[in-house]
CSV table of C-alpha atoms in Angstrom, one decimal:
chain,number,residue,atom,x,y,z
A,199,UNK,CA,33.1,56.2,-134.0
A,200,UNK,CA,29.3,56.4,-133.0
A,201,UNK,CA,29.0,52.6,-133.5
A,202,UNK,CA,31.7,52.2,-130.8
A,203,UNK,CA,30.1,54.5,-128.8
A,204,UNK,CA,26.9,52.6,-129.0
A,205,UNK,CA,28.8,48.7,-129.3
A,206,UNK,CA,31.4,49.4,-127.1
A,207,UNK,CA,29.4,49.3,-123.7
A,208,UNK,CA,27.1,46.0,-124.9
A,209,UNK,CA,30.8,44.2,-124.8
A,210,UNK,CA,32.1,45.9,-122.3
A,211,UNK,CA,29.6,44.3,-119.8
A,212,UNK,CA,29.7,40.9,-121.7
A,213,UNK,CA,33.4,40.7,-121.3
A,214,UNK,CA,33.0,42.0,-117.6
A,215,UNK,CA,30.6,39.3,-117.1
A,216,UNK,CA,32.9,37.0,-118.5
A,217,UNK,CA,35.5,37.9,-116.4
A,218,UNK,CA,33.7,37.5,-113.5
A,219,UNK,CA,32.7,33.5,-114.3
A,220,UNK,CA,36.9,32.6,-115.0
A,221,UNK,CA,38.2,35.0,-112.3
A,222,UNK,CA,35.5,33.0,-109.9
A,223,UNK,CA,34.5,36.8,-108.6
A,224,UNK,CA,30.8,35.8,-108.7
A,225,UNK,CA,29.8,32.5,-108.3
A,226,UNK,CA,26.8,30.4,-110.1
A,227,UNK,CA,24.8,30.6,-107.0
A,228,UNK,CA,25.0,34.7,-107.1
A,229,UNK,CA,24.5,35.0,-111.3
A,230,UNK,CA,21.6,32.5,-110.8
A,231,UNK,CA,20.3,35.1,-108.1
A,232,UNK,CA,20.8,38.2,-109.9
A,233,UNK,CA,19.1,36.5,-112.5
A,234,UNK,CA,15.8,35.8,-110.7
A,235,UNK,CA,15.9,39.8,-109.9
A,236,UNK,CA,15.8,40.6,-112.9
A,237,UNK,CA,13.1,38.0,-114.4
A,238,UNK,CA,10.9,38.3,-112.0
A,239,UNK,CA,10.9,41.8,-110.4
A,240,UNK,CA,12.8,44.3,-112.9
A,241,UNK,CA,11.5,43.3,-116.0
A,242,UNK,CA,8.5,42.8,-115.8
A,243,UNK,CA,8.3,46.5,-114.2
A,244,UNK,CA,9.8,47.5,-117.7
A,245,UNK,CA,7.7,46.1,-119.9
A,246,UNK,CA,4.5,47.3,-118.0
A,247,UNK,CA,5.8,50.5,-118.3
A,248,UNK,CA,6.9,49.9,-122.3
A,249,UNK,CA,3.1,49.4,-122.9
A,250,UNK,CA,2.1,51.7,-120.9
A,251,UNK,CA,3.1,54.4,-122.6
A,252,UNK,CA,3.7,53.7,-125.9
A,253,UNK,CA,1.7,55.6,-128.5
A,254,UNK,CA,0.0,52.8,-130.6
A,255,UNK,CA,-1.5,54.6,-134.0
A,256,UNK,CA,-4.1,53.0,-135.7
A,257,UNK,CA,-1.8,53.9,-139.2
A,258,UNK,CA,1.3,51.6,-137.9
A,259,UNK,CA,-1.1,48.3,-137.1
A,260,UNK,CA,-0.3,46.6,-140.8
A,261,UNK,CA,2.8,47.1,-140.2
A,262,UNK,CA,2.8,45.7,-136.6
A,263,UNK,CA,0.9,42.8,-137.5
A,264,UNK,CA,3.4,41.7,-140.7
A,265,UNK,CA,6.1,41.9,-138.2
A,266,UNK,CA,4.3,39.6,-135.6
A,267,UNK,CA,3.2,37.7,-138.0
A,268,UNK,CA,6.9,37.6,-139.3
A,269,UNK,CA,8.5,36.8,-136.0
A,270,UNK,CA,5.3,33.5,-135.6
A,271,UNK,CA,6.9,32.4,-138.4
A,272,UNK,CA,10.3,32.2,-138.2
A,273,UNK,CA,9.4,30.2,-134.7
A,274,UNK,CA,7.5,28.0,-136.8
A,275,UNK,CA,10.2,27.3,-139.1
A,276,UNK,CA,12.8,27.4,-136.4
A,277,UNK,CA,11.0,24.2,-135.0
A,278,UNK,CA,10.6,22.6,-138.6
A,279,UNK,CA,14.2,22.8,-139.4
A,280,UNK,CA,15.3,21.4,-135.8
A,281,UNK,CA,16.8,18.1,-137.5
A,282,UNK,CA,18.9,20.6,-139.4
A,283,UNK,CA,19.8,23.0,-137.1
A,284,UNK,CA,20.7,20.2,-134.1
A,285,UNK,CA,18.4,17.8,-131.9
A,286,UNK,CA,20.0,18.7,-128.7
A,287,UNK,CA,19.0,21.9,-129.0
A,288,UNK,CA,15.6,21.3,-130.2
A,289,UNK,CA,13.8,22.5,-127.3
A,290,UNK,CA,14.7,26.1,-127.2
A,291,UNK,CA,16.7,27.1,-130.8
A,292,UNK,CA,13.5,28.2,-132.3
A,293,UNK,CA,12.9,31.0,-129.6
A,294,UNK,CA,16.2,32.4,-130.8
A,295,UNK,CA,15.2,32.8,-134.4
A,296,UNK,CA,12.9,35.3,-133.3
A,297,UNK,CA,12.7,38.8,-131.6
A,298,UNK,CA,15.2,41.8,-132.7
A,299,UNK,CA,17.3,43.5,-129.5
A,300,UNK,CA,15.4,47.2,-130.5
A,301,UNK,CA,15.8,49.3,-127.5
A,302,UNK,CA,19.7,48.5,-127.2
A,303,UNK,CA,21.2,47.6,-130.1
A,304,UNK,CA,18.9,48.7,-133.0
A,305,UNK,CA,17.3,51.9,-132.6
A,306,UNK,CA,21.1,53.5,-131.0
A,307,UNK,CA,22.8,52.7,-134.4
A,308,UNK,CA,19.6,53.5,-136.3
A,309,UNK,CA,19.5,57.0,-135.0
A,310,UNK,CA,23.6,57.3,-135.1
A,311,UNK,CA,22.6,57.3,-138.7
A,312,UNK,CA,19.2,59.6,-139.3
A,313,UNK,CA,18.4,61.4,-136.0
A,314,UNK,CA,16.5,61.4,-133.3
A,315,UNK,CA,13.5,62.6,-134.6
A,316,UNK,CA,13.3,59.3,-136.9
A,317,UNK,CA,13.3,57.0,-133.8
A,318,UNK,CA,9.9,55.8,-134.0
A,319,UNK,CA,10.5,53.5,-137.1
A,320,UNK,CA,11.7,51.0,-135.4
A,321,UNK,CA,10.3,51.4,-132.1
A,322,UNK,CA,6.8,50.4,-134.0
A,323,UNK,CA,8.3,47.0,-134.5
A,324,UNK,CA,9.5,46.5,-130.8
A,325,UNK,CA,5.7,46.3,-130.6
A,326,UNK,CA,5.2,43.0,-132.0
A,327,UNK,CA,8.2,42.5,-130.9
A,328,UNK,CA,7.2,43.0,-127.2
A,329,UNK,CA,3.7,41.0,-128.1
A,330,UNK,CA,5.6,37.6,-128.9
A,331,UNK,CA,8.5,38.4,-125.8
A,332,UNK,CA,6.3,38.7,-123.4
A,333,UNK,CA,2.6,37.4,-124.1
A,334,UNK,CA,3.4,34.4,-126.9
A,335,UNK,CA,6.6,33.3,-125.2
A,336,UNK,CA,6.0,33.2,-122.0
A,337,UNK,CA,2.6,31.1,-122.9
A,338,UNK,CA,4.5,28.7,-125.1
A,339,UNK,CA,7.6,28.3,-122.4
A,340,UNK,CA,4.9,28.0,-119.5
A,341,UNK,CA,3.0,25.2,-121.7
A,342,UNK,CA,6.4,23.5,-122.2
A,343,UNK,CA,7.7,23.2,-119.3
A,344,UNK,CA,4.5,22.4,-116.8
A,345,UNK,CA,4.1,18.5,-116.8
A,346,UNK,CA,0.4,19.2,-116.0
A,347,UNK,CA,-1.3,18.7,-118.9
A,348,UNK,CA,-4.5,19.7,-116.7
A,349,UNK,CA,-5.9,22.9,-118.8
A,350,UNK,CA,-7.4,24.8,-115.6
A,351,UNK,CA,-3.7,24.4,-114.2
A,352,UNK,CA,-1.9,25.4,-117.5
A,353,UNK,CA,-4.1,28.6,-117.6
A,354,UNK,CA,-3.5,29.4,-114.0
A,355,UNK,CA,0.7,28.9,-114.8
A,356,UNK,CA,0.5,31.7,-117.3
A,357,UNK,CA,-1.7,34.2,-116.2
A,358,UNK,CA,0.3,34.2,-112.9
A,359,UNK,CA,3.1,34.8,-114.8
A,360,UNK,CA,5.0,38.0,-114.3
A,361,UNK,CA,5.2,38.8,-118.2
A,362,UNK,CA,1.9,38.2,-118.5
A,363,UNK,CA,0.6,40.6,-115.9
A,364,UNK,CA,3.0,43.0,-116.9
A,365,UNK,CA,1.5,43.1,-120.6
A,366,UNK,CA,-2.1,42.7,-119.5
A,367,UNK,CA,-2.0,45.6,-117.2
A,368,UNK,CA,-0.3,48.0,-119.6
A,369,UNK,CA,-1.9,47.7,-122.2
A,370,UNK,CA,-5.1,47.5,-120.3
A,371,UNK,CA,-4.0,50.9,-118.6
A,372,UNK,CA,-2.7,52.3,-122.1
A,373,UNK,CA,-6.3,51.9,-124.1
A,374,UNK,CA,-8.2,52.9,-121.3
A,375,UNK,CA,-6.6,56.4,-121.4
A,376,UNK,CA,-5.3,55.9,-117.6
A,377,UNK,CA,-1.6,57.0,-118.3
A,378,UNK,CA,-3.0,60.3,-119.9
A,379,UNK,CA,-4.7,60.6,-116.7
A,380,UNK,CA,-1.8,59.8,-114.5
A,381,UNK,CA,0.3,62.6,-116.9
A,382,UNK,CA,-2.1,65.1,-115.9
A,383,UNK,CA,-1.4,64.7,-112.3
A,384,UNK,CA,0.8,65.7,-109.4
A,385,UNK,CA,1.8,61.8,-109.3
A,386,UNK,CA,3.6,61.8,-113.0
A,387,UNK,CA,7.2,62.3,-111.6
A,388,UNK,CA,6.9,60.1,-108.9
A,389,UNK,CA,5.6,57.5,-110.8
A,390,UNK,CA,8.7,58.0,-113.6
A,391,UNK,CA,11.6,58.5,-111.6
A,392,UNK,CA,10.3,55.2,-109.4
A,393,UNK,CA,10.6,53.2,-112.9
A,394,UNK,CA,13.2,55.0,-114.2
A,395,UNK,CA,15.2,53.7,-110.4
A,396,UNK,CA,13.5,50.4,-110.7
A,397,UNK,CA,14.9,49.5,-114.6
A,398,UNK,CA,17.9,51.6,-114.8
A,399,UNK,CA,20.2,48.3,-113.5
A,400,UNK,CA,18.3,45.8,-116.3
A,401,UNK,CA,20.6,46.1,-119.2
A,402,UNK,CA,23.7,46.1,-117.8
A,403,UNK,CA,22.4,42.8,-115.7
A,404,UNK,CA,21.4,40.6,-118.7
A,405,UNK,CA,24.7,41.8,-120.3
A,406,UNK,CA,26.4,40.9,-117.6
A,407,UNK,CA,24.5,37.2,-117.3
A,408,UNK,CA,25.2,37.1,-120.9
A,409,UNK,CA,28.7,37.5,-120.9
A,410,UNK,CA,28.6,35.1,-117.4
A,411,UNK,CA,27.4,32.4,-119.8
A,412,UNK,CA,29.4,33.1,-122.7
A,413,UNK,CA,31.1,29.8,-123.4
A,414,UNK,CA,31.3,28.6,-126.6
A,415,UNK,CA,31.4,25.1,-126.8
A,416,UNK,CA,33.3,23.1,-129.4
A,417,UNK,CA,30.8,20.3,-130.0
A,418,UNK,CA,27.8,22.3,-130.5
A,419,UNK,CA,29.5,24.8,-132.4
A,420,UNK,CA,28.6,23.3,-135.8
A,421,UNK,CA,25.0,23.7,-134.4
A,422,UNK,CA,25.6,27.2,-133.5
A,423,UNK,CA,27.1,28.2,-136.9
A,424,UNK,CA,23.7,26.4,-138.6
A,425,UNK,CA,21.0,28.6,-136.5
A,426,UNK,CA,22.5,32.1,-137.4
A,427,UNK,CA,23.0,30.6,-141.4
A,428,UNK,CA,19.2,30.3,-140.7
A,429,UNK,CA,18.6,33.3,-138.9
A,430,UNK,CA,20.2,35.2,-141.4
A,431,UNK,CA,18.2,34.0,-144.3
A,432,UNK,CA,14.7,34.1,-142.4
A,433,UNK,CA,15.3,37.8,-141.6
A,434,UNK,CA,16.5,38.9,-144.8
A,435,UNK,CA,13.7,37.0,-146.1
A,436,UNK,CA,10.8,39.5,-143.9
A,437,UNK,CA,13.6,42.6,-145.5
A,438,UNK,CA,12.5,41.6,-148.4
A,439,UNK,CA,8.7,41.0,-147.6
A,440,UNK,CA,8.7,44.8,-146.8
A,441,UNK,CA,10.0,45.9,-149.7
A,442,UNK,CA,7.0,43.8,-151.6
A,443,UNK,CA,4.0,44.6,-149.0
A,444,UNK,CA,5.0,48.4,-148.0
A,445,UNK,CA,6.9,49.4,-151.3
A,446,UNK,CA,5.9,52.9,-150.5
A,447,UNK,CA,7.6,53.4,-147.3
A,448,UNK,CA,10.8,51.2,-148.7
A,449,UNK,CA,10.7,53.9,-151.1
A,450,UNK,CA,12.3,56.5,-148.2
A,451,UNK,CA,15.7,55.9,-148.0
A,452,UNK,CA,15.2,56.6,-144.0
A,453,UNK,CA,12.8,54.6,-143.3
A,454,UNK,CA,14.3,51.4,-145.6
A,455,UNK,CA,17.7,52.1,-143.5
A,456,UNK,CA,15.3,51.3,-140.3
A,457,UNK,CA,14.2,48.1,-141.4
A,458,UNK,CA,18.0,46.9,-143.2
A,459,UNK,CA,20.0,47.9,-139.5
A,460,UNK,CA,16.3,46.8,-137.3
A,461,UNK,CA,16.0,42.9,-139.1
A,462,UNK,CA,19.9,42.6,-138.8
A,463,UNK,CA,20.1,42.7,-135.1
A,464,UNK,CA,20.7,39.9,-132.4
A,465,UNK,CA,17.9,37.8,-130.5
A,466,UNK,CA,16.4,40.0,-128.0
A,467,UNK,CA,18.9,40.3,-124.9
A,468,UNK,CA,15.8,39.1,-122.1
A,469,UNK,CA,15.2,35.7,-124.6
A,470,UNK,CA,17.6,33.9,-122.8
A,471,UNK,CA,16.0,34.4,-119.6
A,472,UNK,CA,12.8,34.4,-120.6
A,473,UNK,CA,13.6,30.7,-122.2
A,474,UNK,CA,15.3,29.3,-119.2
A,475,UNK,CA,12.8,27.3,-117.8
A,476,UNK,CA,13.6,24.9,-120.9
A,477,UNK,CA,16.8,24.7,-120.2
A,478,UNK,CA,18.4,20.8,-119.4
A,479,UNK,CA,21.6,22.6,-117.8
A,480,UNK,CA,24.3,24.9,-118.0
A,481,UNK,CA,25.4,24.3,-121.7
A,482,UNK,CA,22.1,25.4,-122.7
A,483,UNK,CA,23.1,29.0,-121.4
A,484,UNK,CA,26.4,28.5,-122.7
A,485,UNK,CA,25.0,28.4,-126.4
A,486,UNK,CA,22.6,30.6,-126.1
A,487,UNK,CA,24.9,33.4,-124.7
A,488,UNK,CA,27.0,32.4,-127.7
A,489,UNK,CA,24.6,32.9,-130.2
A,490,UNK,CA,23.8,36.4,-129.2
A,491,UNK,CA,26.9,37.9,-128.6
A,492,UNK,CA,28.3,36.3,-131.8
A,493,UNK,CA,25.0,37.5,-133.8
A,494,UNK,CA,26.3,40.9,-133.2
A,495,UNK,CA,29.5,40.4,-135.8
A,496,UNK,CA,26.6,40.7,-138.4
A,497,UNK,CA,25.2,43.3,-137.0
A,498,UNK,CA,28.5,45.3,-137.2
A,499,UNK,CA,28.9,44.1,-140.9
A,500,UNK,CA,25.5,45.4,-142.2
A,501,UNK,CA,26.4,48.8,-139.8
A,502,UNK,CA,29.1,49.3,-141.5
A,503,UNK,CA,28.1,48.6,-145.2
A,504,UNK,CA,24.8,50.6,-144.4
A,505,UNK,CA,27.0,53.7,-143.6
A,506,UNK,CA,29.6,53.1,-145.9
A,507,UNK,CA,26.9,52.3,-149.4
A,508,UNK,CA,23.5,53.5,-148.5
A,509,UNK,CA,23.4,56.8,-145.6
């Protein structure tokens, strides 16, 4: 019942968005506009605050830097085995073999199963997990799509970038101590419930978009099935990478349950959008909407065996 609780609202909105494409009650024009709000205002304001506060601890940075290094390389590998997983999708199936969906998908099931008070296992890897969303990705995308090849113009595209600021500034703000400073003033709960206003609408918008896009086309379905086949075996390849290089915390059944439901998760939901300046037209959305949504039968599976075998 808890994973329905938790599932049941992720495919609620992608059904509702959905919806909204076949029954023509929002047009392209309007998803394409709600998409822009999110991109470039809401999101960014999220992840600046993400950074902000997040306690980074000097103990957790081996583990932060496997997984970063981890999600590098299933990019890398992503773009090696392009002949294999499709040409046509060549220019942005790499970016889906990396990133986990943490905040929404993973750490609600995780703490269905151990608590609350275990929730920082797996917001640790949403660190590097934020690092390569929204400083490495945005970089790469910026690079790929600018025809410039002019370097003073390339470095201007992405440190103008929303992302970027947005993870320059917080974590900036966060090692300089300003946020301790800002929680010891009058100004704290202004400055919370502004962002809590500001990215209270995100989720449910890049479900929505998700679900908007969700067509799964028959041609490139052999394509589709081939990337989570490889998916699948790169991120049960860095499971098992933890079990060889952290033995000692794979040792606690809790915090080995973090890492089994984290690494089985769907592409981040903002990859998508944050990929979208590849894109060479609308059955690039349609596949990568696809790939998410379906990613999350897996994440059901290893749910459901986790619950049923191992809590």
């Amino acid at each position: 019942m808890t994973a329905l609780t938790t599932l049941f609202p992720v495919f609620f909105m992608i059904g509702l968005g959905a919806a909204a494409r076949i029954r023509q009650w929002v047009t392209p024009q309007q998803k394409d506009g709600a998409n822009h709000i999110v991109f470039d205002i809401l999101f960014p304001v999220m992840i600046f605050n993400i950074l902000l506060t997040a306690r980074i601890e000097s103990s957790a940075f081996y583990i932060v830097l496997y997984v970063f290094a981890a999600f590098c390389f299933t990019m890398i590998i992503g773009k090696i085995l392009t002949p294999l997983t499709g040409r046509k999708i060549a220019h942005f199936s790499p970016y889906l073999l990396t990133t986990v969906e943490g905040g929404n998908v993973a750490l609600p099931l995780y703490t269905s199963i151990v608590g609350l008070s275990y929730a920082s296992n797996t917001v640790i890897f949403d660190i590097a997990g934020s690092l390569i969303a929204f400083i490495i990705v945005p970089v790469l995308v910026a690079k790929a799509s600018t025809e410039s090849t002019d370097l003073k113009d390339l470095l201007k595209r992405i440190f103008t970038n929303s992302f970027v600021i947005a993870v320059l500034a917080g974590l900036i703000l966060n090692l300089t101590g300003a946020y301790q400073l800002l929680c010891s003033s009058d100004y704290i709960d202004l400055y919370t419930n502004t962002v809590s206003q500001v990215t209270g609408p995100i989720v449910g918008m890049i479900l929505f978009i998700i679900g908007y896009n969700l067509k799964i086309n028959m041609d490139t379905l052999p394509d589709l099935i081939k990337l989570l086949i490889v998916r699948v075996i790169l991120f049960a390849l860095i499971i098992a990478g933890f079990f060889v290089l952290f033995p000692q915390q794979m040792a606690d059944k809790i915090y080995m349950i973090a890492v089994l439901i984290y690494f089985s998760c769907p592409t981040g939901f903002a990859m998508p959008m944050l990929i979208s300046p590849l894109n060479h037209g609308e059955e690039d959305e349609d596949f990568q909407a696809a790939f998410v949504s379906l990613y999350m039968i897996i994440t059901l599976i290893v749910y459901t065996l986790i619950v049923l075998f191992i809590a």
